[in-house]
Structure formats: structure tokens, C-alpha cells
Amino acid sequence: MKPFLDDNFLLETKTAEQLYHEHAKKMPIIDYHSHLDPEQIAENKQYKNITQPWLHDDHYKWRAMRANGADEKFCTGNASDWEKFQKWAATVPHTIRNPLFHWTHLELKRYFGITTLLSPKTAQGIYNETAEMLQSDAYRVRGLLDKMNVEIICTTDDPIDSLEYHKAIAGDKSCHVKVLPTWRPDKAMAVENTPAYNQYVDQLAKAADTEITSFATLIEALQQQQEHFASVGCKLSDHGLDVFYASDYTQPEINTIFKKVRSGTRLFPAEIKMFKSAMLYEFGIMNHKKGWVQQFHVGPIRNNNSRLFKKLGPDKGFDSMGDLNLANDMSKFLNRLDSENKLTKTILYNINPKDNEMMATMIGNFQDGTIPGKMQYGSGWWFLDQKDGMERQLNALSTQGLLSRFVGMLTDSRSFLSFPRHEYFRRILCNMLGSDVERGLIPNDMPIIGHMVENISYNNAKVYFGFE
């Protein structure tokens, strides 16, 4: 019987073991999409206990705890850190076959050297042991990053952000990790909530130190803030969408819609779609002009539980997969930019596996021979960020495109203890390729296959994003 979480965890063949240990394991980590807090890196934050980096912002764990009968006070509420950890420890044995079981124990092992399974019986010992270790300077945030051989992190940032912490990190020679902002302008197109949108536009005007009196001046303010991001090293944009927006519109119509919403008038659904279509197009033009990579995360239904949304707010674990049709408007949006020769490097992520092959074939429509892998089918995202989801994404990309050009894994996380997910992905990748070698489906040529693994793990991303 194979032991749990040994050196060859997830590696089912000798070839897979060779690919991981000799090729994937040694590669540094480029985490090109995360929700990490740059302030914590700048200040080299020290945690008092493991609950703080593990449970304070992790909606994955909150969902599991609720499913196991934990009261909300142990998730997002005012229970003590120890009480929250107790509830998580009581939940973990029930997460077997959920990726949280793997992630939890992989993180305990990689960061703290703990191989004991987390349960109510072991909770006190693990809590005390990790709390003691976290008081060491080696376990401050930067030490945690160094332990995982993290080279580059891209955070997710709003156009109105000052980026002061990114600047502080860049000027701190003692920080070994490069931390770059990512442009996330979603709020600039969120006109469905008129009061919130107008408040945001006012904040944008203040950040850009300009007046926004028209749609044209809105775009100018965004462009000004984009230049600010570029000056701090930004190379990526990110756009979180329920669907792609590609309605037909004229510029006079958009000007009128903007004036209408700025006057405080609620928009009709058709007007909302038109405005979002115009903004998404403008973002695409801006991204191309800067030579940035644009990412599109598409398909979730957010804030499904209206009662708890009103009580707790967004991003608390009440989102799920959507099942809307994405293909037609996605094609229309990409084609519009491509027909004007304004389609920059693009990564598409889906949240529903029904869209895997659609996404994998969609990127092939807009590969133009200018850049290897210009159009990317992104890694398994959110609910697909687990063994089955990763394998299905890798298979779809392999059969419909070029796996060898894939830019690999990311954490999409708010926790500094999430970086073993890169190891998790690399082991899954090596197991897939190793199995193919041993079944005679691909050649037993370690220089070729090993180099492919190293590229997907690290090299492809470094070249694709233009990281120095």
C-alpha cells in the first residue's frame, strides 16, 4: 500500500517520479495571479498563530466548515483564533477526497514539517507547534515565500490603488521576491449599481487628479492610472466576468448612457450590456497599447445567498459555477479586437468544466503566428483548482492545442500558505506525462519531456509575461 503524502505523492510511475524530482521540483515559482496583500509583504508580517494566514480569508475552508455544521462565528465571525482552528480541525477528517484534505496536509508538511494528520485529537498540538514556529523571523511572510522558492508574485489591484506597498517592496533590497501589480478595472464597468458606480468614478477622478465629466474623460482617467501601474512594473490585466459582453453600440449611445448613470438614473438592462461591452472593448484596446497580457476569468454566479450577502458582504464563500452560454459573445469580442489588429496576449479561464473544450478550441481561432502561445487556455480555476479539474484542463489543452506552450499554474489565493498548490499541479502534470511515456503514447525521451515540464512549470511564464 502506498503511504499518504510521501515523496512520490500523486506520482504513479517511475517516469513520473523522474520528471518531478529531476525537472519540476527544482523550478522557482512565478505566481502570476493571486489576491495576496502587498502590505503584508512590505511589512514582512508576522502571524501569531496558523489561523491568521489559514482561515481569516479562505472561503474554500469556510464552505467546508459550514457544510460540516460550523456556526458562522467560526468562519467569518468573532470566535477566537483557537476556536476557529478547532472547528477547522474538526472539519478536516470529513474533507477526504476534497482537495482541501490534500492542501491542508501538504501545507503543514512543507511549511512546518508536520506529518501528523489534522483532527480534533491533534489540533492542540499542531496549533501550539505552528504558533511557536511562527514567532521565528524565518516564518514571517517573506520567509514563507522563500521556503517555497517564490520568485515573482502578481497581486490583483484596482485602478484607484496607490500601489504604495509595491513601491516600498521594489525599493527594499532585503526582499527576495519581486511583487508586481495587476490591473483589475472591473468596478469601472459595474454600472448595474448606480450609486456604487458613481461613488467609484468619483474615487477614480480623485486618484487620477482629474475631472470625469464624460465617457471620454473616464477613459482618459483610466489610461492615466494605467500608466501609473506600468511605472510600477505592471504587465498584466485581469477581468472578472459573469459572461463576455459584446453588444453592438454606437459612441453617441455610450456617451448618453454614461451621462444618464452619472445623473443618478438607473439604467435599463440593454443599456447596461451596451456600456459593459464598450468598456470591455476599451480595456482590450488599452491592454494592447501597453503590450500587457489580459486575463479573463469567466462564468461564476456570485453572492447566491442573498441573506448572508446582506449580512457578510461579497467573497465569503457563496459563489458557484454558472452555466450560461459563453462562446458566441466571447468569439465576437475577441474577433472585434483581432480584426483591428488590437488583440494582445490573452488568457481565458472558465469555471464550469462543460466549457473546457470550447475554451481550448476558442484560443486556436486567434493564434496568429506572431507569438508562441499568444492565446492561452488558463489553468483550472476556482472550483476546478483540484486534481480532476487540472487533469481535465490539461487534457483539453493537449488535445486541442499545444500543452508545451502552456504558462502553467497560479494560486489565485489570499493566503501565504497556498504555494504548495504549484507543487500539487507539477506532480499532476508529471504523473500525466509519465503515464503516457510508460504506456508508449509519447516517446521515452527525457531531455524533451523533462524540458517540457520545466517550461510549463516556470520558463514559459517568464518569457510570455516578459518578466526580467
C-alpha positions as a printed Julia matrix, in Angstrom:
468×3 Matrix{Float64}:
   0.0    0.0     0.0
   1.36   3.42   -0.99
   1.77   5.76    2.01
  -0.09   9.05    2.12
   1.81  12.2     1.12
   5.21  10.55    0.69
   7.94  11.84   -1.62
   6.13  10.3    -4.59
   2.67  11.63   -3.73
   0.47  11.66   -6.86
   3.29  10.09   -8.91
   2.15   6.67  -10.1
   5.05   5.59  -12.32
   8.86   5.64  -12.22
   8.89   8.03  -15.17
   6.55  10.42  -13.35
   8.88  10.3   -10.33
  11.86  11.13  -12.53
  10.08  14.01  -14.23
   9.04  15.56  -10.95
  12.19  15.08   -8.87
  14.7   15.87  -11.63
  12.82  18.58  -13.52
   9.7   20.12  -11.96
  10.73  20.25   -8.3
  13.75  22.5    -8.81
  11.98  25.24  -10.76
  11.21  28.55   -8.99
   7.62  29.73   -8.68
   6.06  32.51  -10.72
   2.62  33.18   -9.26
   1.18  35.44  -11.92
  -2.34  35.66  -10.46
  -3.0   35.98   -6.75
  -5.02  38.03   -4.29
  -2.21  38.38   -1.77
  -1.95  41.58    0.25
   1.18  43.53   -0.76
   1.08  45.4     2.55
   1.85  42.17    4.39
   4.89  41.6     2.17
   6.1   45.17    2.53
   5.82  44.98    6.32
   7.06  41.36    6.45
   4.07  40.48    8.62
   4.4   38.03   11.47
   1.4   35.88   12.39
   0.53  34.99   15.96
  -0.89  31.6    15.0
  -1.76  29.48   11.97
  -5.42  30.53   12.0
  -4.47  34.01   10.81
  -2.9   33.06    7.45
  -5.01  29.91    7.06
  -8.61  30.77    7.96
  -9.13  34.54    8.09
  -9.74  34.96    4.33
 -10.22  31.43    2.97
 -13.71  30.95    1.58
 -12.78  27.42    0.46
 -12.39  26.39    4.1
 -15.45  28.37    5.21
 -17.65  26.48    2.73
 -16.4   23.15    4.08
 -16.84  24.25    7.7
 -20.43  25.36    7.05
 -21.14  22.05    5.32
 -19.82  20.31    8.43
 -22.21  22.24   10.67
 -19.94  25.02   11.93
 -21.72  28.19   13.02
 -20.82  31.34   11.07
 -19.0   32.8    14.06
 -16.28  30.17   13.49
 -15.93  31.17    9.82
 -16.24  34.92    9.39
 -17.4   35.78   12.9
 -15.89  36.81   16.21
 -14.84  33.45   17.61
 -11.26  33.33   18.83
  -8.47  32.11   16.57
  -8.18  28.92   18.64
 -11.91  28.26   18.44
 -11.86  28.74   14.66
  -8.91  26.38   14.35
 -10.74  23.79   16.46
 -13.7   23.9    14.1
 -11.4   23.57   11.09
  -9.61  20.64   12.71
 -12.98  19.0    13.32
 -13.87  19.53    9.65
 -10.66  18.25    8.06
 -11.31  14.49    8.58
 -14.59  14.98    6.72
 -12.84  16.56    3.72
 -11.33  13.28    2.48
 -11.48  13.31   -1.36
 -11.96  17.07   -1.29
  -8.78  18.91   -2.4
  -8.76  20.68    0.97
  -7.6   17.44    2.59
  -4.56  17.31    0.3
  -3.82  21.03    0.52
  -4.11  21.13    4.31
  -1.61  18.37    4.9
   0.71  19.43    2.11
   0.89  22.91    3.63
   1.51  21.56    7.14
   4.3   19.37    5.8
   6.01  21.88    3.5
   5.97  24.91    5.79
   6.17  23.3     9.24
   7.48  19.78    8.7
   4.33  18.36   10.31
   3.22  14.96    9.0
   0.54  14.3    11.64
  -2.99  14.3    10.24
  -5.08  17.22   11.49
  -8.06  16.16   13.59
  -9.73  17.14   16.87
  -7.25  14.91   18.71
  -4.18  16.51   17.13
  -5.47  20.09   16.92
  -3.98  21.44   20.16
  -0.52  20.05   19.46
  -0.43  21.32   15.87
  -1.8   24.72   16.88
   0.83  25.14   19.58
   3.71  23.84   17.46
   2.94  26.06   14.5
   2.32  29.1    16.74
   5.77  28.68   18.24
   7.41  28.34   14.82
   5.56  31.4    13.5
   7.31  33.57   16.09
  10.62  33.0    14.32
  11.76  35.56   11.73
  12.08  32.66    9.28
   8.3   32.34    9.41
   7.43  35.91    8.67
   5.71  36.41    5.33
   8.92  36.78    3.34
  10.38  33.7     4.98
   7.29  31.71    3.98
   7.8   32.86    0.37
  11.49  31.94    0.46
  10.64  28.46    1.74
   8.63  27.84   -1.43
  11.23  29.33   -3.79
   8.83  32.04   -4.93
  10.45  34.39   -7.44
   7.61  36.61   -8.71
   4.14  37.41   -7.38
   1.46  39.38   -9.21
  -1.23  40.79   -6.95
  -4.7   41.98   -8.01
  -5.23  45.73   -7.77
  -7.88  48.31   -8.55
  -7.03  51.3   -10.79
  -7.57  53.64   -7.84
  -4.91  51.88   -5.72
  -1.87  53.96   -4.83
   0.49  50.95   -5.17
   2.49  52.35   -2.27
   3.36  48.92   -0.95
   4.54  47.68   -4.33
   6.85  50.69   -4.47
   8.11  50.01   -0.96
   8.84  46.38   -1.79
  10.65  47.34   -5.01
  12.9   49.65   -3.02
  13.63  47.1    -0.29
  16.75  45.14   -1.22
  16.16  42.7     1.64
  13.05  41.34   -0.1
  13.99  38.48   -2.43
  10.61  38.29   -4.17
   9.51  40.59   -6.98
   5.94  41.78   -6.34
   4.09  43.36   -9.26
   0.58  44.81   -9.5
  -2.12  43.56  -11.84
  -4.67  45.97  -13.33
  -8.24  44.87  -12.33
 -10.68  47.56  -13.6
 -13.94  45.66  -13.04
 -15.55  48.41  -10.97
 -15.14  50.88  -13.84
 -17.75  48.94  -15.83
 -20.1   47.93  -12.99
 -22.95  50.32  -13.9
 -25.69  47.96  -12.72
 -25.44  49.59   -9.27
 -25.81  53.3    -9.99
 -24.92  54.74   -6.54
 -21.88  52.47   -6.11
 -20.71  53.19   -9.64
 -20.88  56.95   -9.21
 -19.01  56.72   -5.93
 -16.31  54.71   -7.69
 -16.0   57.18  -10.58
 -15.54  59.96   -8.03
 -12.76  57.94   -6.37
 -11.14  57.34   -9.75
 -11.23  61.06  -10.54
  -9.53  61.8    -7.23
  -6.88  59.13   -7.76
  -6.14  60.45  -11.26
  -6.36  64.07  -10.06
  -8.72  64.99  -12.87
 -12.38  65.67  -13.58
 -14.53  62.96  -15.14
 -17.37  64.68  -16.96
 -17.87  62.4   -19.95
 -17.17  58.91  -21.23
 -14.06  60.25  -22.97
 -12.67  61.7   -19.75
 -13.49  58.42  -17.95
 -11.25  56.59  -20.42
  -8.55  59.26  -20.09
  -8.54  58.87  -16.31
  -8.23  55.09  -16.63
  -5.39  55.48  -19.12
  -3.62  57.81  -16.72
  -3.91  55.27  -13.92
  -2.77  52.54  -16.27
   0.42  54.5   -16.9
   0.9   54.67  -13.14
   0.58  50.88  -12.92
   3.04  50.43  -15.78
   5.57  52.63  -13.97
   5.47  50.21  -11.04
   6.12  47.19  -13.28
   2.61  46.02  -14.13
   2.49  43.65  -17.11
  -0.96  42.07  -16.75
  -4.6   42.99  -16.57
  -7.33  40.81  -15.11
 -11.06  40.93  -15.73
 -13.63  39.03  -13.69
 -16.79  38.48  -15.73
 -20.02  36.54  -15.47
 -20.12  36.46  -19.3
 -18.35  38.27  -22.11
 -20.06  41.46  -23.25
 -20.19  42.12  -26.96
 -23.4   44.04  -27.68
 -23.49  46.38  -30.68
 -23.42  50.08  -29.81
 -22.53  53.49  -31.18
 -20.31  56.01  -29.45
 -23.18  58.54  -29.07
 -25.21  55.84  -27.32
 -22.39  55.17  -24.85
 -21.94  58.89  -24.21
 -25.65  59.18  -23.42
 -25.63  56.11  -21.16
 -22.66  57.49  -19.19
 -24.39  60.84  -18.69
 -27.53  59.04  -17.62
 -25.82  56.96  -14.95
 -23.81  59.95  -13.71
 -27.07  61.83  -13.24
 -28.15  59.07  -10.86
 -30.64  57.44  -13.22
 -30.92  53.67  -13.17
 -30.1   52.01  -16.48
 -32.18  49.52  -18.44
 -30.68  46.01  -18.86
 -29.92  46.62  -22.55
 -28.08  49.84  -21.65
 -26.03  48.02  -19.02
 -24.95  45.41  -21.56
 -24.05  48.07  -24.11
 -21.96  50.03  -21.61
 -20.16  46.93  -20.36
 -19.47  45.95  -23.98
 -17.95  49.36  -24.68
 -15.8   49.26  -21.54
 -14.55  45.74  -22.22
 -13.56  46.78  -25.73
 -11.76  49.87  -24.4
  -9.89  47.74  -21.89
  -8.8   45.45  -24.7
  -7.5   48.43  -26.69
  -5.65  49.78  -23.65
  -4.1   46.39  -22.88
  -2.88  46.04  -26.46
  -1.37  49.52  -26.43
   0.61  48.7   -23.29
   1.63  45.27  -24.56
   0.11  43.69  -21.45
  -1.25  40.17  -21.1
  -5.01  40.28  -20.45
  -6.73  37.62  -18.37
 -10.45  36.86  -18.42
 -11.94  34.84  -15.55
 -15.42  33.98  -16.73
 -18.56  32.23  -15.56
 -19.3   32.34  -11.83
 -22.63  33.23  -10.25
 -21.69  35.37   -7.28
 -23.43  36.06   -3.97
 -26.14  33.42   -4.4
 -27.2   33.55   -0.75
 -28.83  36.97   -0.54
 -29.48  36.71    3.19
 -25.83  36.12    4.05
 -24.6   38.51    1.36
 -26.52  41.31    3.07
 -25.04  40.28    6.41
 -21.44  39.46    5.43
 -20.76  41.07    2.04
 -19.0   39.59   -1.03
 -16.24  36.96   -1.25
 -17.41  34.98    1.76
 -17.99  31.65    0.02
 -21.43  31.98   -1.55
 -20.41  31.83   -5.22
 -20.84  28.88   -7.58
 -20.42  27.75  -11.17
 -22.64  29.43  -13.73
 -23.99  27.56  -16.76
 -24.55  30.4   -19.22
 -23.54  30.13  -22.86
 -20.23  31.95  -23.32
 -18.98  31.05  -26.79
 -20.77  33.46  -29.14
 -20.07  36.7   -27.29
 -16.54  35.58  -26.44
 -15.85  34.97  -30.12
 -17.44  38.29  -31.08
 -15.37  40.21  -28.51
 -12.06  38.59  -29.47
 -12.8   38.89  -33.17
 -13.52  42.6   -32.9
 -10.11  43.25  -31.36
  -8.35  40.88  -33.74
  -9.99  42.43  -36.84
  -8.46  45.76  -35.78
  -5.11  44.09  -35.04
  -5.56  45.12  -31.38
  -5.75  41.7   -29.7
  -2.96  41.39  -27.15
  -1.74  38.2   -25.46
  -4.77  36.69  -23.76
  -5.52  34.03  -21.14
  -9.05  32.6   -20.86
 -10.24  30.82  -17.69
 -13.55  29.01  -17.26
 -15.2   27.93  -14.03
 -17.55  25.28  -15.45
 -15.89  22.17  -16.95
 -18.59  22.0   -19.61
 -16.7   24.85  -21.27
 -13.27  23.18  -21.31
 -13.17  22.08  -24.93
 -14.98  25.22  -26.06
 -12.31  27.41  -24.44
  -9.47  25.21  -25.68
 -10.74  25.45  -29.25
 -11.61  29.15  -28.99
  -7.99  30.15  -28.4
  -6.99  28.39  -31.62
  -9.15  30.78  -33.64
  -6.96  33.73  -32.68
  -3.45  32.32  -32.67
  -1.78  34.45  -35.34
   1.79  33.18  -35.53
   3.28  36.32  -34.0
   3.96  34.88  -30.53
   4.18  31.22  -29.48
   1.15  30.51  -27.34
  -0.24  34.02  -27.74
  -3.71  32.81  -26.79
  -3.7   30.7   -23.61
  -6.27  28.38  -22.09
  -5.74  29.12  -18.4
  -5.19  26.63  -15.61
  -8.03  25.03  -13.67
  -9.68  27.93  -11.84
 -11.55  28.15   -8.53
 -13.78  25.07   -8.28
 -11.63  23.38  -10.94
  -8.42  24.04   -9.0
  -8.07  20.39   -7.93
  -6.75  17.09   -9.29
  -9.68  16.18  -11.52
 -10.12  19.77  -12.73
  -6.42  20.17  -13.52
  -6.29  16.86  -15.37
  -9.34  17.77  -17.44
  -7.89  21.19  -18.29
  -4.54  19.65  -19.26
  -6.25  17.03  -21.42
  -8.44  19.59  -23.18
  -5.46  21.8   -23.91
  -3.34  18.82  -25.01
  -5.9   17.52  -27.48
  -6.92  20.89  -28.91
  -3.74  22.98  -28.66
  -0.11  22.94  -27.55
   0.41  21.84  -23.98
   4.12  22.55  -24.37
   3.39  26.29  -24.65
   1.21  26.41  -21.52
   2.19  29.06  -18.93
   1.27  26.82  -16.02
  -0.11  27.2   -12.54
  -1.1   30.04  -10.2
  -2.55  30.15   -6.69
  -5.43  32.66   -7.09
  -5.17  32.81   -3.3
  -5.32  35.24   -0.41
  -3.12  33.04    1.79
   0.66  32.98    2.03
   0.42  29.27    2.84
  -1.04  28.35   -0.57
   2.15  27.97   -2.6
   2.29  24.14   -2.36
  -0.52  24.29   -4.94
   2.24  24.8    -7.5
   3.82  21.54   -6.33
   0.4   19.88   -6.49
  -0.02  20.97  -10.1
   3.51  19.95  -11.07
   3.04  16.48   -9.62
  -0.22  16.07  -11.54
   1.46  17.25  -14.76
   4.4   14.88  -14.29
   2.1   11.98  -13.47
   0.11  12.56  -16.66
   3.19  12.75  -18.88
   4.93   9.9   -17.07
   1.93   7.64  -17.55
   1.86   8.46  -21.26
   5.55   7.59  -21.57
   5.15   4.24  -19.84
   2.14   3.37  -21.98
   4.1    4.16  -25.13
   1.88   7.1   -26.05
   4.77   9.58  -26.12
   8.49   8.85  -26.54
  10.72   7.97  -23.62
  12.96  10.96  -24.33
  13.78  12.6   -21.01
  15.62  15.6   -22.49
  12.5   16.53  -24.49
   9.82  15.67  -21.91
  11.88  16.96  -18.99
  12.46  20.27  -20.74
   8.74  20.48  -21.47
   7.99  20.03  -17.76
  10.47  22.76  -16.81
   8.96  25.11  -19.38
   5.39  24.6   -18.17
   6.48  24.9   -14.54
   8.43  28.14  -14.99
  10.18  29.07  -18.24
   7.09  29.63  -20.39
   5.58  32.09  -17.92
   8.81  34.05  -17.57
   9.07  34.52  -21.34
   5.35  35.02  -22.01
   4.88  37.77  -19.43
   8.23  39.4   -20.18
   9.49  39.08  -16.61
  13.12  40.03  -16.15
